[in-house]
Coordinates of C-alpha atoms in Angstrom, one line a residue:
X1469 CA 2.6 -248.3 47.6
X1470 CA 4.9 -249.0 50.5
X1471 CA 7.6 -247.6 48.6
X1472 CA 5.7 -244.2 47.6
X1473 CA 4.5 -244.0 51.3
X1474 CA 8.1 -244.3 52.2
X1475 CA 8.9 -241.5 50.0
X1476 CA 6.1 -239.1 51.0
X1477 CA 8.1 -239.7 54.8
X1478 CA 11.1 -238.8 53.8
X1479 CA 9.8 -235.5 52.1
X1480 CA 7.9 -234.6 54.9
X1481 CA 11.0 -235.3 57.5
X1482 CA 13.0 -232.7 55.1
X1483 CA 10.7 -230.1 55.3
X1484 CA 10.6 -230.4 59.3
X1485 CA 14.5 -230.4 59.1
X1486 CA 14.2 -226.6 56.6
X1487 CA 11.6 -225.5 58.5
X1488 CA 13.6 -226.2 61.7
X1489 CA 16.9 -224.4 60.4
X1490 CA 15.0 -221.0 59.0
X1491 CA 14.7 -220.3 62.6
X1492 CA 18.1 -219.1 62.9
X1493 CA 17.6 -216.7 60.0
X1494 CA 15.0 -214.7 61.5
X1495 CA 15.7 -211.1 61.4
X1496 CA 17.3 -209.6 64.6
X1497 CA 19.1 -212.7 65.7
X1498 CA 22.9 -214.0 64.8
X1499 CA 23.6 -217.4 64.2
X1500 CA 24.4 -218.4 67.6
X1501 CA 22.6 -215.5 69.5
X1502 CA 22.6 -211.9 69.2
X1503 CA 25.4 -210.3 67.1
X1504 CA 27.8 -209.1 69.1
X1505 CA 30.1 -206.1 67.5
X1506 CA 33.8 -204.6 68.8
X1507 CA 36.1 -202.5 66.9
X1508 CA 39.2 -204.1 65.0
X1509 CA 42.4 -203.9 67.0
X1510 CA 40.5 -201.9 69.8
X1511 CA 42.4 -203.1 73.0
X1512 CA 43.6 -201.7 76.4
X1513 CA 46.9 -200.2 75.1
X1514 CA 46.2 -196.8 73.0
X1515 CA 47.4 -196.9 69.5
X1516 CA 50.4 -194.0 70.1
X1517 CA 51.0 -191.3 66.9
X1518 CA 53.4 -188.6 66.6
X1519 CA 54.1 -186.6 64.0
X1520 CA 56.1 -183.5 63.0
X1521 CA 54.2 -180.3 61.8
X1522 CA 52.3 -179.9 59.5
X1523 CA 52.1 -183.6 58.8
X1524 CA 48.4 -185.8 58.7
X1525 CA 48.0 -189.2 59.5
X1526 CA 45.0 -191.2 58.4
X1527 CA 43.9 -194.2 60.8
X1528 CA 41.4 -197.0 59.4
X1529 CA 38.5 -197.4 61.6
X1530 CA 36.3 -201.0 61.2
X1531 CA 33.5 -202.9 62.9
X1532 CA 34.4 -206.8 63.5
X1533 CA 31.5 -209.3 65.0
X1534 CA 32.5 -211.6 67.4
X1535 CA 29.1 -212.7 67.0
X1536 CA 27.4 -212.8 63.3
X1537 CA 24.5 -211.4 62.1
X1538 CA 21.9 -212.3 59.7
X1539 CA 21.2 -208.9 58.4
X1540 CA 22.8 -206.3 57.0
X1541 CA 23.9 -203.6 59.6
X1542 CA 25.2 -200.1 59.9
X1543 CA 27.7 -199.3 62.3
X1544 CA 28.6 -195.7 63.2
X1545 CA 31.3 -194.6 64.8
X1546 CA 32.1 -191.8 67.2
X1547 CA 34.6 -190.0 69.5
X1548 CA 33.1 -189.9 73.2
X1549 CA 34.9 -187.5 75.2
X1550 CA 33.5 -189.0 78.5
X1551 CA 35.7 -191.9 78.0
X1552 CA 38.5 -189.5 78.3
X1553 CA 37.9 -189.2 81.8
X1554 CA 37.2 -193.2 82.8
X1555 CA 40.9 -193.9 80.9
X1556 CA 42.4 -191.3 83.2
X1557 CA 40.8 -192.7 86.2
X1558 CA 41.6 -196.4 85.2
X1559 CA 45.2 -195.5 84.1
X1560 CA 46.2 -192.6 86.8
X1561 CA 47.1 -190.4 84.1
X1562 CA 45.8 -186.8 82.8
X1563 CA 45.3 -187.1 79.2
X1564 CA 43.2 -184.2 77.2
X1565 CA 40.7 -185.2 74.8
X1566 CA 42.2 -184.2 70.9
X1567 CA 41.2 -180.9 70.3
X1568 CA 38.3 -180.8 67.9
X1569 CA 40.3 -179.0 64.8
X1570 CA 42.9 -181.6 65.1
X1571 CA 41.0 -184.6 63.9
X1572 CA 38.3 -185.3 61.0
X1573 CA 35.9 -188.6 60.0
X1574 CA 36.1 -188.5 56.2
X1575 CA 33.5 -191.3 56.8
X1576 CA 31.7 -192.2 60.0
X1577 CA 29.5 -195.1 58.8
X1578 CA 30.4 -198.7 57.9
X1579 CA 28.5 -201.5 56.4
X1580 CA 29.1 -205.2 57.9
X1581 CA 27.5 -207.7 55.5
X1582 CA 25.2 -210.5 56.8
X1583 CA 27.2 -213.4 58.0
X1584 CA 30.4 -211.0 57.5
X1585 CA 33.0 -210.7 60.2
X1586 CA 34.8 -207.4 59.4
X1587 CA 32.8 -204.0 57.9
X1588 CA 33.6 -201.7 55.4
X1589 CA 36.4 -199.0 55.9
X1590 CA 36.0 -195.4 58.2
X1591 CA 38.5 -193.3 58.4
X1592 CA 39.6 -190.2 61.2
X1593 CA 42.3 -188.4 60.3
X1594 CA 44.6 -186.8 62.4
X1595 CA 46.4 -183.4 61.7
X1596 CA 49.1 -182.2 63.8
X1597 CA 49.5 -178.5 62.5
X1598 CA 46.3 -178.2 64.7
X1599 CA 47.6 -179.6 68.0
X1600 CA 49.7 -177.9 71.1
X1601 CA 53.4 -178.9 71.0
X1602 CA 54.7 -181.8 72.9
X1603 CA 51.7 -183.1 74.9
X1604 CA 49.9 -186.3 74.4
X1605 CA 46.1 -186.2 73.8
X1606 CA 43.4 -189.0 74.2
X1607 CA 41.1 -189.5 71.4
X1608 CA 38.6 -192.4 72.4
X1609 CA 36.5 -193.8 69.7
X1610 CA 33.7 -195.9 70.0
X1611 CA 30.3 -197.3 68.3
X1612 CA 27.8 -195.3 68.5
X1613 CA 24.6 -196.9 67.0
X1614 CA 24.2 -200.2 65.1
X1615 CA 21.0 -200.1 62.7
X1616 CA 19.9 -203.4 60.9
X1617 CA 19.5 -205.5 64.1
X1618 CA 17.6 -204.9 67.2
X1619 CA 19.0 -207.5 68.8
X1620 CA 22.9 -206.6 67.6
X1621 CA 25.1 -205.4 70.7
X1622 CA 28.6 -204.5 71.2
X1623 CA 31.4 -206.5 73.2
X1624 CA 32.2 -205.8 76.6
X1625 CA 35.7 -205.6 75.1
X1626 CA 37.4 -204.1 72.2
X1627 CA 34.5 -201.5 72.2
X1628 CA 36.6 -198.6 72.6
X1629 CA 40.0 -198.0 70.4
X1630 CA 42.3 -195.4 71.8
X1631 CA 44.5 -192.9 70.1
X1632 CA 47.2 -191.3 71.7
X1633 CA 48.3 -188.4 69.6
X1634 CA 50.9 -185.7 70.1
X1635 CA 52.8 -182.9 68.0
X1636 CA 56.6 -183.7 68.2
X1637 CA 58.6 -180.6 68.3
X1638 CA 61.9 -180.5 66.5
X1639 CA 64.6 -178.8 68.2
X1640 CA 65.1 -175.6 67.1
X1641 CA 67.3 -175.0 64.2
X1642 CA 71.2 -173.5 64.8
X1643 CA 73.4 -171.4 62.4
X1644 CA 75.9 -174.4 62.1
X1645 CA 79.8 -173.6 62.9
X1646 CA 81.2 -173.1 59.8
X1647 CA 84.7 -174.1 60.2
X1648 CA 86.3 -176.3 57.5
X1649 CA 83.9 -175.5 55.0
X1650 CA 84.7 -174.2 51.6
X1651 CA 83.7 -173.0 48.3
X1652 CA 84.5 -175.9 45.2
X1653 CA 82.4 -173.8 42.8
X1654 CA 81.8 -170.1 42.3
X1655 CA 80.7 -168.4 38.5
X1656 CA 82.5 -165.3 39.0
X1657 CA 84.7 -163.2 41.7
X1658 CA 86.4 -160.6 41.4
X1659 CA 90.2 -161.9 41.8
X1660 CA 92.5 -159.1 42.1
X1661 CA 90.2 -158.5 45.0
X1662 CA 89.4 -154.8 46.1
X1663 CA 89.5 -152.4 49.4
X1664 CA 91.7 -152.6 52.3
X1665 CA 91.7 -155.2 53.7
X1666 CA 91.5 -156.9 50.0
X1667 CA 87.9 -158.8 49.6
X1668 CA 85.6 -159.6 47.0
X1669 CA 86.2 -163.6 46.7
X1670 CA 83.5 -166.5 47.1
X1671 CA 85.7 -167.8 50.4
X1672 CA 85.0 -164.3 52.0
X1673 CA 81.3 -165.5 52.6
X1674 CA 82.3 -168.5 55.1
X1675 CA 84.4 -166.0 57.3
X1676 CA 82.2 -164.6 59.7
X1677 CA 83.4 -161.3 58.9
X1678 CA 80.3 -158.9 57.9
X1679 CA 82.9 -156.0 56.7
X1680 CA 84.4 -158.8 53.9
X1681 CA 82.5 -160.0 51.1
X1682 CA 81.9 -161.4 47.6
X1683 CA 81.5 -159.9 44.5
X1684 CA 81.3 -160.9 40.8
X1685 CA 84.2 -159.9 38.3
X1686 CA 82.8 -156.7 37.1
X1687 CA 86.1 -155.8 35.0
X1688 CA 86.8 -156.7 31.5
X1689 CA 90.3 -156.4 32.0
X1690 CA 90.7 -159.0 34.7
X1691 CA 88.6 -161.7 32.3
X1692 CA 85.2 -162.1 31.4
X1693 CA 82.5 -160.2 33.0
X1694 CA 79.0 -162.7 33.0
X1695 CA 75.9 -161.7 34.6
X1696 CA 73.2 -163.7 37.1
X1697 CA 72.9 -166.5 37.7
X1698 CA 75.7 -166.9 39.7
X1699 CA 76.6 -170.7 41.1
X1700 CA 78.0 -171.3 44.5
X1701 CA 78.9 -174.8 45.6
X1702 CA 79.5 -174.8 49.5
X1703 CA 81.2 -178.1 50.6
X1704 CA 80.1 -178.7 54.7
X1705 CA 82.7 -181.1 55.0
X1706 CA 80.2 -183.5 56.7
X1707 CA 76.4 -184.2 56.4
X1708 CA 74.5 -181.8 58.4
X1709 CA 70.6 -181.6 59.0
X1710 CA 70.0 -178.6 56.3
X1711 CA 67.0 -176.7 57.3
X1712 CA 67.7 -173.1 55.5
X1713 CA 70.1 -170.4 55.1
X1714 CA 70.9 -166.5 56.1
X1715 CA 72.2 -164.3 53.8
X1716 CA 73.7 -161.4 55.2
X1717 CA 74.0 -158.2 52.6
X1718 CA 76.7 -156.6 51.5
X1719 CA 76.5 -152.5 53.0
X1720 CA 77.9 -149.6 51.6
X1721 CA 80.3 -147.1 54.0
X1722 CA 77.4 -145.2 55.0
X1723 CA 75.8 -148.6 56.1
X1724 CA 73.2 -148.6 53.3
X1725 CA 72.7 -152.1 51.5
X1726 CA 74.3 -152.8 48.6
X1727 CA 72.1 -154.9 46.0
X1728 CA 71.3 -157.4 48.3
X1729 CA 69.9 -161.2 46.8
X1730 CA 66.6 -161.0 46.3
X1731 CA 65.5 -164.3 43.7
X1732 CA 67.5 -167.7 44.5
X1733 CA 67.6 -171.4 44.8
X1734 CA 68.8 -173.4 47.2
X1735 CA 69.5 -177.3 46.6
X1736 CA 71.1 -180.1 48.5
X1737 CA 73.4 -183.3 47.5
X1738 CA 74.9 -185.8 49.7
X1739 CA 77.6 -186.7 47.4
X1740 CA 78.4 -184.4 44.1
X1741 CA 80.5 -185.0 40.9
X1742 CA 83.3 -182.9 40.6
X1743 CA 82.7 -179.5 41.5
X1744 CA 78.9 -179.9 41.9
X1745 CA 77.9 -178.5 37.8
X1746 CA 78.9 -181.8 36.1
X1747 CA 75.6 -183.5 36.8
X1748 CA 72.1 -182.3 38.1
X1749 CA 71.1 -185.4 39.3
X1750 CA 73.2 -185.0 42.3
X1751 CA 71.0 -182.5 43.4
X1752 CA 68.2 -184.2 45.2
X1753 CA 66.2 -181.5 46.3
X1754 CA 65.7 -177.9 45.1
X1755 CA 63.8 -174.8 46.5
X1756 CA 63.4 -171.4 44.9
X1757 CA 62.8 -168.5 46.8
X1758 CA 61.6 -164.8 45.3
X1759 CA 61.2 -161.3 46.7
X1760 CA 58.2 -159.4 46.1
X1761 CA 58.2 -156.7 48.3
X1762 CA 61.5 -154.3 50.1
X1763 CA 60.3 -154.5 53.3
X1764 CA 58.7 -157.6 54.0
X1765 CA 58.2 -161.2 53.3
X1766 CA 61.3 -163.9 51.9
X1767 CA 64.2 -162.2 50.6
X1768 CA 63.1 -158.6 51.1
X1769 CA 65.7 -155.8 50.9
X1770 CA 67.2 -156.5 54.5
X1771 CA 70.5 -156.8 56.0
X1772 CA 69.6 -160.6 56.8
X1773 CA 67.9 -162.5 54.8
X1774 CA 66.7 -166.4 56.4
X1775 CA 64.7 -168.7 54.2
X1776 CA 63.6 -172.2 55.3
X1777 CA 63.1 -175.6 53.3
X1778 CA 59.8 -176.8 52.9
X1779 CA 61.7 -180.3 53.6
X1780 CA 64.2 -180.8 55.6
X1781 CA 67.2 -182.3 54.3
X1782 CA 70.2 -184.1 55.5
X1783 CA 73.0 -182.8 52.9
X1784 CA 76.7 -182.6 53.1
X1785 CA 76.8 -180.0 49.5
X1786 CA 74.4 -177.0 48.9
X1787 CA 74.4 -175.7 45.4
X1788 CA 73.6 -171.9 45.7
X1789 CA 72.2 -169.7 42.8
X1790 CA 71.7 -165.8 42.6
X1791 CA 69.5 -165.7 40.0
X1792 CA 68.6 -161.6 40.5
X1793 CA 69.6 -159.1 43.4
X1794 CA 67.9 -155.8 44.5
X1795 CA 69.0 -152.5 43.0
X1796 CA 69.5 -150.4 45.9
X1797 CA 70.1 -147.4 43.9
X1798 CA 70.2 -144.2 45.0
X1799 CA 66.2 -143.9 45.4
X1800 CA 64.9 -144.4 49.1
X1801 CA 62.9 -147.7 47.6
X1802 CA 64.7 -150.4 46.0
X1803 CA 63.6 -151.8 42.7
X1804 CA 63.0 -155.6 43.2
X1805 CA 64.8 -157.8 40.8
X1806 CA 66.8 -155.6 38.2
X1807 CA 70.4 -155.7 39.4
X1808 CA 72.0 -158.3 37.3
X1809 CA 75.3 -158.5 39.1
X1810 CA 76.1 -159.9 42.4
X1811 CA 77.3 -159.0 45.8
X1812 CA 76.9 -160.5 49.5
X1813 CA 78.8 -160.6 52.5
X1814 CA 78.3 -164.4 54.5
X1815 CA 76.2 -167.4 53.3
X1816 CA 74.6 -169.5 56.5
X1817 CA 73.1 -173.0 57.1
X1818 CA 70.3 -172.9 59.7
X1819 CA 70.2 -176.8 61.1
X1820 CA 71.3 -179.3 63.4
X1821 CA 74.3 -181.3 63.1
X1822 CA 72.5 -184.6 64.1
X1823 CA 70.0 -186.5 62.2
X1824 CA 66.5 -185.7 63.1
X1825 CA 63.7 -188.4 63.1
X1826 CA 61.2 -186.6 60.4
X1827 CA 59.1 -189.9 60.1

């Protein structure tokens, strides 16, 4: 009998211990008191983000438990504009709030499972295209609400995630000095030259003289007469930052335009094989520009046509392809993309000599 009494006493003691331990699982309590939450990576120093236009960057936002909860929590984040003034006062700065159109939460709510220390992920995306130029703007993100544990609270430290954001503005593109540039390939040119002084060669599009020009070989007595596409490979002598090109049309004696290029491709390379026509893999970037209206838009029927690359390139070589030209003819309105020959006066590059930070 004493044996069974001892067993009953041990069982009763175990029940008392178990019932006492369950108090830590009462709703609304942490393991060692109320749950205390902060924002992951939040601190006194803001996260600094600088983006070129039109780039975007997405930042992950998570809640972290300094003291965990016995309940599943739903945490909501918000941008608090009142904290901009508080930050400026504390740091003697004069930042303004990031414009509302320049940021977007793809998700504001996160889940912090019971007893876990890190929540799921919310995200805010910054858009440089919607930002004013140059100046830094402040985005303070804080915890708006905690659901699931009435006793849960935010930490006194790490409860605001500051982001300093600005749109980085590149130096303006310049028409690059063409001294030392040369043509290493041209599909066709009028080798005898024409006019007085003589012109018509590919090298003439680099001479800075709008009165000289290149023209394709249009006489069978000189050599094979070929039509578009015409390929040119230009060696700029060293690597430069290429942001676009400008093509100057040839003009007639009366000043009228003479069949300006209207459908072109620009390719760039740092190194080439031979004259640049042997290995297409050398050309790491390619973009085509086609005119559709004679009086506006890309590659219009104009004296000067400037086009800009969708992505800025660092390159030494440019391969320029003339696919088709405007047919100036004798009519008032030119015919788009019907002239299969080719001629133009100048080929220039918009860019910078220095390498630009494009990250």
